[in-house]
Amino acid sequence: MVTALGGGTVRDVLLDRHPIFWIAQPEFLLACFAATALTLIYVHLRIPAFRALFVADALGLAFFTVGGVQIAEQVGLSGLLALLMGVITGVVGGVLRDVLLAEIPLILRPGQLYATSAIVGAALYLLLERVGVSRDPAALAGMVTIALVRFAAIVWRLELPVLTVEDPL
Amino acid sequence: MVTALGGGTVRDVLLDRHPIFWIAQPEFLLACFAATALTLIYVHLRIPAFRALFVADALGLAFFTVGGVQIAEQVGLSGLLALLMGVITGVVGGVLRDVLLAEIPLILRPGQLYATSAIVGAALYLLLERVGVSRDPAALAGMVTIALVRFAAIVWRLELPVLTVEDPL
Amino acid sequence: MVTALGGGTVRDVLLDRHPIFWIAQPEFLLACFAATALTLIYVHLRIPAFRALFVADALGLAFFTVGGVQIAEQVGLSGLLALLMGVITGVVGGVLRDVLLAEIPLILRPGQLYATSAIVGAALYLLLERVGVSRDPAALAGMVTIALVRFAAIVWRLELPVLTVEDPL
């Protein structure tokens, strides 16, 4: 529930958008319970397919990020702020999950292009909208881009250049 | 202060319930200072009794969880959402404390029945209310249940079945 | 961005002060990007001066803490609550940064006087205002005090007495 609902919750709190989406529509909670139950049954019966988690995570990132940008647009934000709200919606749930497990969030580890993929896809969506592409194809293009960048990062182990600084302490 | 006030603060933020309880009644802050001072003096004079912390924590969990459900009821929530707000009120303070100490929260460790006890007690309270038991005895039954489940988990090392999945990475 | 904007964001959420400062004035985001770019270029060209980070951090702590107190005063808070909002504004950004790196926050480590310096400076500011000193010199005195206490803690390795309790577990 933290992973699935955390990003949208932080977005709604930051935007003062009340009631928060899962208070307005408690079906979100029921969907989490159902997904948890199905997942527990599945992994009890068989080992999950290699990287199944990463595929699910990439699709969630794509869907939540673009959806978050659209909600930010609904409340009148645009450009950088809409992009940022999309990225927060997409990545904060996973960040909270990793923080609760006392691990450095995936988003801060090299070789993931995690935030990068969300930023690129959200920016593409906003850019396509600005040049006149209608909402749904623009959203689809943004989501596909996010998923593809994430898959590429995992398959080819792409990474942005890492800057190392000698610790001055 | 984070442990004592964190759960109720997150609950109030999620419910858009302003001013937040300790801003509305700063006496809560003074109570925290007084409790901290008394605790420091006490542990300075003698080693705390074995598991004293766990007893205090179980009583706090019982009180905060049922209190959180009642506040959610005040703002018009019921059922699953009221239960969830109770659990958030009861457990999030301790979660924040553990996160700040870079430890995996107690609530996520096996053999604690931590969230479980809060869920069971909050559900019992809501159920008793629904079948017509009046508010105060229902709350007392919920709180006693939470404390007893926690004590039982600690004393007999009860735990829910743990599902282990081979890491697919 | 988390370090720079996190404390003020939590303060604004707790005070129900919307739109949050960096949504109201997105220039804050641009300033973060510019500062990040300049820092990356600088450390790419040469090793940062010894303790440069600590100096920047102490100045930020001084500025954010007193600024946070003043914003709390604007919304009608005073005394303990204004002080607490100042400390939250000053320290929470760094706490979030350390939590995301799975480290125990600087503020909880001995020998830093981190929260202590913020508390002392915020209290001095509020005290000077109460005795009739006008706003700007009181703020300057508070900020200088915070920076000096932090520098003193680092240079002379000052620390508050540490209370050690045998772990009863």
Short mmCIF file of C-alpha atoms in Angstrom, two decimals:
data_model
loop_
_atom_site.label_atom_id
_atom_site.label_comp_id
_atom_site.label_asym_id
_atom_site.label_seq_id
_atom_site.Cartn_x
_atom_site.Cartn_y
_atom_site.Cartn_z
CA MET A 1 0.00 0.00 0.00
CA VAL A 2 2.85 2.40 0.77
CA THR A 3 4.45 1.69 -2.61
CA ALA A 4 1.22 1.93 -4.58
CA LEU A 5 -0.42 4.87 -2.81
CA GLY A 6 2.56 6.78 -1.36
CA GLY A 7 3.44 8.88 -4.39
CA GLY A 8 -0.12 10.03 -5.07
CA THR A 9 -0.64 10.72 -1.38
CA VAL A 10 2.39 13.02 -1.17
CA ARG A 11 1.27 14.72 -4.41
CA ASP A 12 -2.23 15.33 -3.03
CA VAL A 13 -0.85 16.66 0.28
CA LEU A 14 1.54 19.02 -1.53
CA LEU A 15 -1.27 20.22 -3.82
CA ASP A 16 -3.75 20.54 -0.91
CA ARG A 17 -6.04 18.28 -2.90
CA HIS A 18 -8.51 16.91 -0.34
CA PRO A 19 -9.96 14.43 0.25
CA ILE A 20 -6.85 12.51 -0.76
CA PHE A 21 -7.57 10.19 -3.69
CA TRP A 22 -7.85 6.97 -1.67
CA ILE A 23 -10.06 8.68 0.94
CA ALA A 24 -12.30 9.97 -1.87
CA GLN A 25 -12.32 6.53 -3.50
CA PRO A 26 -11.60 3.76 -0.98
CA GLU A 27 -11.73 1.27 -3.87
CA PHE A 28 -8.00 2.01 -4.18
CA LEU A 29 -7.49 0.32 -0.81
CA LEU A 30 -9.51 -2.71 -1.86
CA ALA A 31 -7.48 -2.95 -5.09
CA CYS A 32 -4.30 -3.01 -2.98
CA PHE A 33 -5.65 -5.80 -0.79
CA ALA A 34 -6.72 -7.84 -3.83
CA ALA A 35 -3.36 -7.35 -5.55
CA THR A 36 -1.51 -8.32 -2.36
CA ALA A 37 -3.60 -11.46 -1.94
CA LEU A 38 -3.13 -12.51 -5.56
CA THR A 39 0.61 -11.87 -5.35
CA LEU A 40 0.95 -13.89 -2.16
CA ILE A 41 -0.93 -16.80 -3.71
CA TYR A 42 1.10 -16.60 -6.91
CA VAL A 43 4.52 -16.56 -5.28
CA HIS A 44 3.39 -19.32 -2.93
CA LEU A 45 2.64 -21.53 -5.94
CA ARG A 46 5.66 -20.70 -8.06
CA ILE A 47 8.82 -18.61 -8.14
CA PRO A 48 8.08 -15.32 -9.90
CA ALA A 49 9.51 -15.04 -13.39
CA PHE A 50 12.90 -13.39 -13.55
CA ARG A 51 12.56 -9.61 -13.38
CA ALA A 52 8.76 -9.81 -13.13
CA LEU A 53 8.97 -7.25 -10.35
CA PHE A 54 10.96 -4.87 -12.52
CA VAL A 55 8.45 -5.12 -15.36
CA ALA A 56 5.53 -4.42 -13.01
CA ASP A 57 7.48 -1.58 -11.43
CA ALA A 58 8.31 0.00 -14.80
CA LEU A 59 4.68 -0.13 -15.92
CA GLY A 60 3.56 1.37 -12.60
CA LEU A 61 6.17 4.11 -12.91
CA ALA A 62 4.96 4.92 -16.44
CA PHE A 63 1.30 4.99 -15.49
CA PHE A 64 1.66 6.90 -12.21
CA THR A 65 4.07 9.51 -13.57
CA VAL A 66 1.92 10.54 -16.53
CA GLY A 67 -1.23 10.31 -14.40
CA GLY A 68 0.42 12.56 -11.83
CA VAL A 69 1.25 15.16 -14.48
CA GLN A 70 -2.37 15.13 -15.62
CA ILE A 71 -3.67 15.66 -12.08
CA ALA A 72 -1.25 18.56 -11.64
CA GLU A 73 -2.62 20.02 -14.89
CA GLN A 74 -6.17 19.66 -13.52
CA VAL A 75 -5.31 21.93 -10.57
CA GLY A 76 -3.76 24.51 -12.89
CA LEU A 77 -0.06 23.72 -12.79
CA SER A 78 2.04 23.50 -15.93
CA GLY A 79 5.62 23.14 -17.09
CA LEU A 80 8.21 22.43 -14.43
CA LEU A 81 5.74 22.10 -11.55
CA ALA A 82 3.51 19.66 -13.45
CA LEU A 83 6.58 17.64 -14.41
CA LEU A 84 7.78 17.58 -10.80
CA MET A 85 4.37 16.46 -9.51
CA GLY A 86 4.38 13.65 -12.08
CA VAL A 87 7.82 12.48 -10.99
CA ILE A 88 6.81 12.70 -7.29
CA THR A 89 3.68 10.64 -8.03
CA GLY A 90 5.71 8.06 -9.90
CA VAL A 91 8.73 7.61 -7.67
CA VAL A 92 7.86 8.52 -4.06
CA GLY A 93 5.96 5.30 -3.35
CA GLY A 94 9.03 3.23 -4.14
CA VAL A 95 11.23 5.64 -2.20
CA LEU A 96 9.06 5.24 0.91
CA ARG A 97 9.14 1.44 0.48
CA ASP A 98 12.95 1.45 0.37
CA VAL A 99 13.23 3.89 3.29
CA LEU A 100 11.02 1.60 5.40
CA LEU A 101 13.35 -1.28 4.54
CA ALA A 102 16.34 0.84 5.61
CA GLU A 103 17.78 0.70 2.10
CA ILE A 104 19.03 3.45 -0.17
CA PRO A 105 16.15 4.07 -2.59
CA LEU A 106 16.44 2.52 -6.06
CA ILE A 107 16.05 6.03 -7.45
CA LEU A 108 19.38 7.09 -5.93
CA ARG A 109 21.36 4.10 -7.16
CA PRO A 110 23.43 4.35 -10.35
CA GLY A 111 22.56 2.24 -13.36
CA GLN A 112 18.79 2.51 -12.94
CA LEU A 113 17.78 5.65 -14.89
CA TYR A 114 14.76 5.56 -12.59
CA ALA A 115 14.02 9.24 -12.04
CA THR A 116 15.56 9.92 -15.44
CA SER A 117 12.99 7.79 -17.25
CA ALA A 118 10.14 9.49 -15.38
CA ILE A 119 11.53 12.95 -16.16
CA VAL A 120 12.03 12.13 -19.86
CA GLY A 121 8.55 10.62 -20.26
CA ALA A 122 6.79 13.41 -18.37
CA ALA A 123 8.68 16.04 -20.37
CA LEU A 124 7.78 14.31 -23.63
CA TYR A 125 4.08 14.26 -22.65
CA LEU A 126 4.10 17.97 -21.78
CA LEU A 127 6.02 18.84 -24.95
CA LEU A 128 3.68 16.87 -27.23
CA GLU A 129 0.67 18.55 -25.61
CA ARG A 130 2.23 21.97 -26.11
CA VAL A 131 2.81 21.38 -29.83
CA GLY A 132 -0.83 20.38 -30.27
CA VAL A 133 -0.89 16.60 -29.92
CA SER A 134 -4.11 15.61 -28.15
CA ARG A 135 -4.11 14.35 -24.61
CA ASP A 136 -4.39 10.58 -24.97
CA PRO A 137 -1.75 9.91 -27.64
CA ALA A 138 0.59 12.29 -25.81
CA ALA A 139 0.03 10.34 -22.57
CA LEU A 140 0.60 7.04 -24.34
CA ALA A 141 3.86 8.29 -25.86
CA GLY A 142 5.04 9.49 -22.45
CA MET A 143 4.19 6.20 -20.76
CA VAL A 144 5.80 4.03 -23.44
CA THR A 145 8.94 6.17 -23.25
CA ILE A 146 9.20 5.75 -19.48
CA ALA A 147 8.82 1.97 -19.66
CA LEU A 148 11.28 1.67 -22.56
CA VAL A 149 13.97 3.80 -20.89
CA ARG A 150 13.64 1.70 -17.71
CA PHE A 151 13.81 -1.58 -19.62
CA ALA A 152 16.82 -0.33 -21.59
CA ALA A 153 18.57 0.72 -18.37
CA ILE A 154 18.04 -2.74 -16.86
CA VAL A 155 18.85 -4.78 -19.96
CA TRP A 156 21.92 -2.83 -21.10
CA ARG A 157 22.93 -1.54 -17.67
CA LEU A 158 22.95 2.03 -18.94
CA GLU A 159 23.90 4.72 -16.52
CA LEU A 160 24.47 8.44 -16.35
CA PRO A 161 28.04 9.53 -15.67
CA VAL A 162 28.72 9.31 -11.93
CA LEU A 163 30.57 12.16 -10.29
CA THR A 164 32.73 11.01 -7.42
CA VAL A 165 33.94 13.52 -4.87
CA GLU A 166 36.56 12.73 -2.27
CA ASP A 167 34.85 12.90 1.08
CA PRO A 168 36.19 16.07 2.73
CA LEU A 169 35.39 14.80 6.24
CA MET B 1 8.20 13.96 20.19
CA VAL B 2 8.38 12.24 16.79
CA THR B 3 7.26 8.94 18.31
CA ALA B 4 4.47 10.46 20.38
CA LEU B 5 3.12 13.02 17.93
CA GLY B 6 4.11 11.55 14.53
CA GLY B 7 1.15 9.25 14.00
CA GLY B 8 -1.48 11.83 14.88
CA THR B 9 0.31 14.42 12.78
CA VAL B 10 0.26 12.24 9.67
CA ARG B 11 -3.40 11.40 10.37
CA ASP B 12 -4.32 15.09 10.64
CA VAL B 13 -2.40 15.96 7.46
CA LEU B 14 -4.09 13.13 5.53
CA LEU B 15 -7.51 14.20 6.85
CA ASP B 16 -6.82 17.91 6.18
CA ARG B 17 -7.66 18.48 9.85
CA HIS B 18 -6.14 21.85 10.68
CA PRO B 19 -4.80 23.21 12.90
CA ILE B 20 -2.97 19.95 13.63
CA PHE B 21 -3.74 18.71 17.12
CA TRP B 22 -0.52 19.89 18.76
CA ILE B 23 -0.78 23.31 17.08
CA ALA B 24 -4.36 23.60 18.32
CA GLN B 25 -3.31 22.44 21.80
CA PRO B 26 0.38 23.11 22.44
CA GLU B 27 -0.01 21.40 25.81
CA PHE B 28 0.86 18.21 23.90
CA LEU B 29 4.35 19.63 23.36
CA LEU B 30 4.72 20.46 27.04
CA ALA B 31 3.59 16.94 27.95
CA CYS B 32 6.33 15.55 25.68
CA PHE B 33 8.97 17.73 27.34
CA ALA B 34 7.79 16.72 30.81
CA ALA B 35 7.75 13.01 29.91
CA THR B 36 11.21 13.27 28.35
CA ALA B 37 12.60 15.01 31.43
CA LEU B 38 11.08 12.47 33.82
CA THR B 39 12.35 9.58 31.69
CA LEU B 40 15.87 11.01 31.57
CA ILE B 41 15.90 11.44 35.35
CA TYR B 42 14.51 7.95 35.90
CA VAL B 43 16.98 6.11 33.67
CA HIS B 44 19.78 8.20 35.15
CA LEU B 45 18.90 6.92 38.62
CA ARG B 46 18.25 3.29 37.77
CA ILE B 47 18.17 0.83 34.88
CA PRO B 48 14.63 0.65 33.47
CA ALA B 49 12.76 -2.50 34.36
CA PHE B 50 13.00 -5.30 31.83
CA ARG B 51 10.64 -4.63 28.95
CA ALA B 52 9.34 -1.42 30.54
CA LEU B 53 9.65 0.19 27.12
CA PHE B 54 7.53 -2.51 25.53
CA VAL B 55 4.79 -2.09 28.12
CA ALA B 56 4.70 1.67 27.64
CA ASP B 57 4.75 1.19 23.87
CA ALA B 58 1.87 -1.32 23.94
CA LEU B 59 -0.27 1.00 26.06
CA GLY B 60 0.51 3.91 23.74
CA LEU B 61 -0.35 1.79 20.70
CA ALA B 62 -3.69 0.80 22.27
CA PHE B 63 -4.60 4.35 23.25
CA PHE B 64 -3.50 6.07 20.04
CA THR B 65 -5.05 3.50 17.69
CA VAL B 66 -8.53 3.62 19.19
CA GLY B 67 -8.27 7.40 19.63
CA GLY B 68 -7.32 7.68 15.96
CA VAL B 69 -10.35 5.67 14.89
CA GLN B 70 -12.58 7.98 16.94
CA ILE B 71 -11.10 11.10 15.34
CA ALA B 72 -11.65 9.58 11.89
CA GLU B 73 -15.27 8.93 12.89
CA GLN B 74 -15.59 12.58 13.94
CA VAL B 75 -14.72 13.73 10.41
CA GLY B 76 -17.23 11.32 8.90
CA LEU B 77 -15.14 8.30 7.97
CA SER B 78 -16.21 4.77 8.80
CA GLY B 79 -15.27 1.17 8.19
CA LEU B 80 -11.98 0.51 6.42
CA LEU B 81 -10.90 4.17 6.28
CA ALA B 82 -11.56 4.73 9.99
CA LEU B 83 -9.65 1.54 10.79
CA LEU B 84 -6.74 2.62 8.60
CA MET B 85 -6.59 6.07 10.22
CA GLY B 86 -6.52 4.40 13.63
CA VAL B 87 -3.65 2.15 12.62
CA ILE B 88 -1.76 5.10 11.08
CA THR B 89 -2.25 7.09 14.30
CA GLY B 90 -1.02 4.17 16.39
CA VAL B 91 1.97 2.97 14.42
CA VAL B 92 3.43 5.82 12.33
CA GLY B 93 5.14 7.55 15.26
CA GLY B 94 7.17 4.44 16.00
CA VAL B 95 7.85 3.94 12.29
CA LEU B 96 9.26 7.46 12.00
CA ARG B 97 11.39 6.88 15.13
CA ASP B 98 12.88 3.71 13.62
CA VAL B 99 13.41 5.33 10.20
CA LEU B 100 15.32 8.18 11.87
CA LEU B 101 17.52 5.58 13.56
CA ALA B 102 18.12 3.91 10.16
CA GLU B 103 16.50 0.71 11.40
CA ILE B 104 13.78 -1.42 9.85
CA PRO B 105 10.59 -0.40 11.72
CA LEU B 106 9.39 -2.74 14.46
CA ILE B 107 6.11 -2.99 12.57
CA LEU B 108 7.82 -4.76 9.66
CA ARG B 109 9.70 -7.28 11.77
CA PRO B 110 8.29 -10.77 12.27
CA GLY B 111 7.26 -11.94 15.71
CA GLN B 112 5.82 -8.61 16.84
CA LEU B 113 2.14 -8.68 15.77
CA TYR B 114 2.49 -4.92 15.95
CA ALA B 115 0.23 -3.75 13.13
CA THR B 116 -1.81 -6.91 13.61
CA SER B 117 -2.72 -6.00 17.19
CA ALA B 118 -3.72 -2.49 16.13
CA ILE B 119 -5.84 -3.83 13.26
CA VAL B 120 -7.55 -6.40 15.48
CA GLY B 121 -8.32 -3.91 18.26
CA ALA B 122 -9.54 -1.20 15.89
CA ALA B 123 -11.74 -3.71 14.05
CA LEU B 124 -13.18 -4.96 17.34
CA TYR B 125 -14.02 -1.39 18.39
CA LEU B 126 -15.76 -0.65 15.08
CA LEU B 127 -17.60 -3.97 15.18
CA LEU B 128 -18.84 -3.50 18.75
CA GLU B 129 -20.07 0.00 17.88
CA ARG B 130 -21.89 -1.33 14.84
CA VAL B 131 -23.74 -3.99 16.87
CA GLY B 132 -24.90 -1.32 19.30
CA VAL B 133 -22.34 -1.34 22.11
CA SER B 134 -21.88 2.24 23.31
CA ARG B 135 -18.74 4.18 22.59
CA ASP B 136 -16.74 3.96 25.81
CA PRO B 137 -17.00 0.22 26.53
CA ALA B 138 -16.32 -0.49 22.85
CA ALA B 139 -13.18 1.69 23.02
CA LEU B 140 -12.04 0.01 26.22
CA ALA B 141 -12.49 -3.45 24.68
CA GLY B 142 -10.50 -2.38 21.61
CA MET B 143 -7.67 -0.93 23.69
CA VAL B 144 -7.42 -3.93 26.02
CA THR B 145 -7.33 -6.23 22.99
CA ILE B 146 -4.47 -4.32 21.39
CA ALA B 147 -2.40 -4.37 24.56
CA LEU B 148 -3.09 -8.06 25.20
CA VAL B 149 -2.21 -9.14 21.65
CA ARG B 150 1.06 -7.20 21.87
CA PHE B 151 1.92 -8.66 25.27
CA ALA B 152 1.08 -12.16 24.02
CA ALA B 153 3.27 -11.67 20.94
CA ILE B 154 6.20 -10.60 23.09
CA VAL B 155 5.79 -13.18 25.85
CA TRP B 156 5.08 -16.22 23.67
CA ARG B 157 6.95 -14.98 20.59
CA LEU B 158 3.89 -15.47 18.43
CA GLU B 159 4.19 -14.67 14.78
CA LEU B 160 2.20 -14.80 11.60
CA PRO B 161 3.45 -17.23 8.96
CA VAL B 162 6.32 -15.68 7.04
CA LEU B 163 6.39 -16.06 3.28
CA THR B 164 9.90 -16.26 1.90
CA VAL B 165 10.51 -15.63 -1.77
CA GLU B 166 13.80 -16.36 -3.45
CA ASP B 167 15.22 -13.07 -4.59
CA PRO B 168 14.87 -13.08 -8.39
CA LEU B 169 17.64 -10.51 -8.87
CA MET C 1 16.18 19.85 -3.73
CA VAL C 2 15.08 17.63 -0.84
CA THR C 3 17.68 19.18 1.46
CA ALA C 4 16.96 22.75 0.43
CA LEU C 5 13.17 22.61 0.16
CA GLY C 6 12.25 19.75 2.52
CA GLY C 7 12.13 21.69 5.78
CA GLY C 8 10.01 24.52 4.43
CA THR C 9 7.73 22.04 2.69
CA VAL C 10 7.02 20.13 5.92
CA ARG C 11 6.49 23.46 7.72
CA ASP C 12 3.99 24.63 5.09
CA VAL C 13 2.13 21.29 5.17
CA LEU C 14 1.93 21.37 8.99
CA LEU C 15 0.72 24.99 8.92
CA ASP C 16 -1.76 24.31 6.08
CA ARG C 17 -0.04 27.11 4.21
CA HIS C 18 -0.96 26.59 0.57
CA PRO C 19 0.22 26.88 -2.12
CA ILE C 20 3.48 25.58 -0.67
CA PHE C 21 6.25 28.14 -1.07
CA TRP C 22 7.93 26.54 -4.08
CA ILE C 23 4.58 26.02 -5.83
CA ALA C 24 3.73 29.68 -5.19
CA GLN C 25 7.19 30.72 -6.40
CA PRO C 26 8.72 28.14 -8.73
CA GLU C 27 11.86 30.29 -8.86
CA PHE C 28 12.94 28.24 -5.83
CA LEU C 29 13.16 25.18 -8.09
CA LEU C 30 15.22 27.06 -10.66
CA ALA C 31 17.56 28.27 -7.90
CA CYS C 32 18.07 24.63 -6.85
CA PHE C 33 18.88 23.59 -10.39
CA ALA C 34 21.32 26.47 -10.82
CA ALA C 35 23.02 25.73 -7.49
CA THR C 36 23.28 22.03 -8.36
CA ALA C 37 24.78 22.79 -11.76
CA LEU C 38 27.31 25.23 -10.32
CA THR C 39 28.26 22.78 -7.58
CA LEU C 40 28.75 19.94 -10.06
CA ILE C 41 30.95 22.13 -12.23
CA TYR C 42 32.94 23.34 -9.23
CA VAL C 43 33.66 19.92 -7.74
CA HIS C 44 34.48 18.63 -11.21
CA LEU C 45 37.19 21.26 -11.53
CA ARG C 46 38.63 21.07 -8.03
CA ILE C 47 38.27 19.30 -4.71
CA PRO C 48 35.99 21.34 -2.43
CA ALA C 49 37.76 23.15 0.37
CA PHE C 50 37.91 21.26 3.63
CA ARG C 51 34.60 21.55 5.45
CA ALA C 52 33.09 23.77 2.74
CA LEU C 53 29.94 21.68 3.00
CA PHE C 54 29.72 22.29 6.74
CA VAL C 55 30.06 26.04 6.30
CA ALA C 56 27.33 26.12 3.64
CA ASP C 57 25.17 23.88 5.80
CA ALA C 58 25.61 26.08 8.90
CA LEU C 59 24.68 29.20 6.94
CA GLY C 60 21.62 27.44 5.50
CA LEU C 61 20.60 26.24 8.96
CA ALA C 62 20.89 29.79 10.33
CA PHE C 63 18.95 31.35 7.48
CA PHE C 64 16.19 28.71 7.24
CA THR C 65 15.62 28.46 11.00
CA VAL C 66 15.10 32.16 11.59
CA GLY C 67 13.12 32.46 8.34
CA GLY C 68 10.91 29.61 9.50
CA VAL C 69 10.23 31.33 12.81
CA GLN C 70 9.22 34.49 10.95
CA ILE C 71 6.81 32.57 8.70
CA ALA C 72 5.25 30.93 11.75
CA GLU C 73 4.83 34.42 13.25
CA GLN C 74 3.11 35.55 10.03
CA VAL C 75 0.42 32.88 10.48
CA GLY C 76 -0.12 33.91 14.09
CA LEU C 77 2.02 31.45 16.05
CA SER C 78 4.34 32.54 18.82
CA GLY C 79 6.57 31.18 21.53
CA LEU C 80 7.15 27.43 21.56
CA LEU C 81 5.22 26.72 18.34
CA ALA C 82 7.06 29.44 16.40
CA LEU C 83 10.36 28.11 17.71
CA LEU C 84 9.44 24.55 16.73
CA MET C 85 8.40 25.60 13.22
CA GLY C 86 11.74 27.38 12.85
CA VAL C 87 13.68 24.32 13.92
CA ILE C 88 11.60 22.11 11.60
CA THR C 89 12.28 24.49 8.70
CA GLY C 90 15.98 24.48 9.47
CA VAL C 91 16.68 20.83 10.12
CA VAL C 92 14.11 18.64 8.32
CA GLY C 93 15.66 19.05 4.86
CA GLY C 94 18.94 17.60 6.08
CA VAL C 95 17.10 14.89 8.00
CA LEU C 96 15.27 13.81 4.83
CA ARG C 97 18.57 13.83 2.93
CA ASP C 98 20.18 11.53 5.49
CA VAL C 99 17.13 9.25 5.67
CA LEU C 100 17.23 8.85 1.87
CA LEU C 101 20.89 7.84 2.17
CA ALA C 102 19.95 5.28 4.86
CA GLU C 103 22.10 7.11 7.42
CA ILE C 104 21.29 8.28 10.91
CA PRO C 105 20.57 12.01 10.52
CA LEU C 106 23.35 14.42 11.49
CA ILE C 107 20.90 15.98 13.93
CA LEU C 108 20.81 12.78 16.02
CA ARG C 109 24.56 12.27 16.19
CA PRO C 110 26.51 13.47 19.23
CA GLY C 111 29.08 16.20 18.88
CA GLN C 112 27.15 18.26 16.36
CA LEU C 113 24.97 20.63 18.42
CA TYR C 114 22.85 20.73 15.27
CA ALA C 115 19.33 21.03 16.65
CA THR C 116 20.80 22.74 19.70
CA SER C 117 22.21 25.60 17.65
CA ALA C 118 18.88 26.05 15.84
CA ILE C 119 16.97 26.05 19.13
CA VAL C 120 19.34 28.54 20.76
CA GLY C 121 19.29 30.91 17.79
CA ALA C 122 15.51 30.74 17.32
CA ALA C 123 14.98 31.30 21.05
CA LEU C 124 17.34 34.29 21.04
CA TYR C 125 15.46 35.82 18.09
CA LEU C 126 12.09 35.40 19.82
CA LEU C 127 13.48 36.71 23.11
CA LEU C 128 15.03 39.81 21.52
CA GLU C 129 11.78 40.57 19.72
CA ARG C 130 9.84 40.20 22.96
CA VAL C 131 12.10 42.67 24.79
CA GLY C 132 11.55 45.21 22.04
CA VAL C 133 14.46 44.74 19.65
CA SER C 134 13.22 45.32 16.12
CA ARG C 135 12.80 42.47 13.68
CA ASP C 136 15.90 42.69 11.48
CA PRO C 137 18.61 43.04 14.13
CA ALA C 138 16.90 40.30 16.17
CA ALA C 139 16.94 38.01 13.12
CA LEU C 140 20.58 38.81 12.42
CA ALA C 141 21.52 38.03 16.03
CA GLY C 142 19.66 34.71 15.85
CA MET C 143 21.30 33.71 12.59
CA VAL C 144 24.81 34.65 13.69
CA THR C 145 24.30 32.69 16.91
CA ILE C 146 23.22 29.55 15.03
CA ALA C 147 26.20 29.68 12.69
CA LEU C 148 28.64 30.36 15.53
CA VAL C 149 27.35 27.52 17.72
CA ARG C 150 27.63 25.11 14.78
CA PHE C 151 31.14 26.27 13.91
CA ALA C 152 32.15 26.00 17.58
CA ALA C 153 30.73 22.48 17.78
CA ILE C 154 32.69 21.40 14.71
CA VAL C 155 35.97 23.15 15.54
CA TRP C 156 36.14 22.28 19.24
CA ARG C 157 34.11 19.07 19.02
CA LEU C 158 31.72 20.29 21.68
CA GLU C 159 28.93 17.99 22.70
CA LEU C 160 26.07 17.77 25.14
CA PRO C 161 26.34 15.08 27.80
CA VAL C 162 25.29 11.73 26.34
CA LEU C 163 23.04 9.50 28.38
CA THR C 164 23.69 5.83 27.76
CA VAL C 165 21.13 3.25 28.78
CA GLU C 166 21.82 -0.45 28.77
CA ASP C 167 19.61 -1.99 26.15
CA PRO C 168 16.95 -3.93 28.08
CA LEU C 169 16.20 -6.24 25.14
#
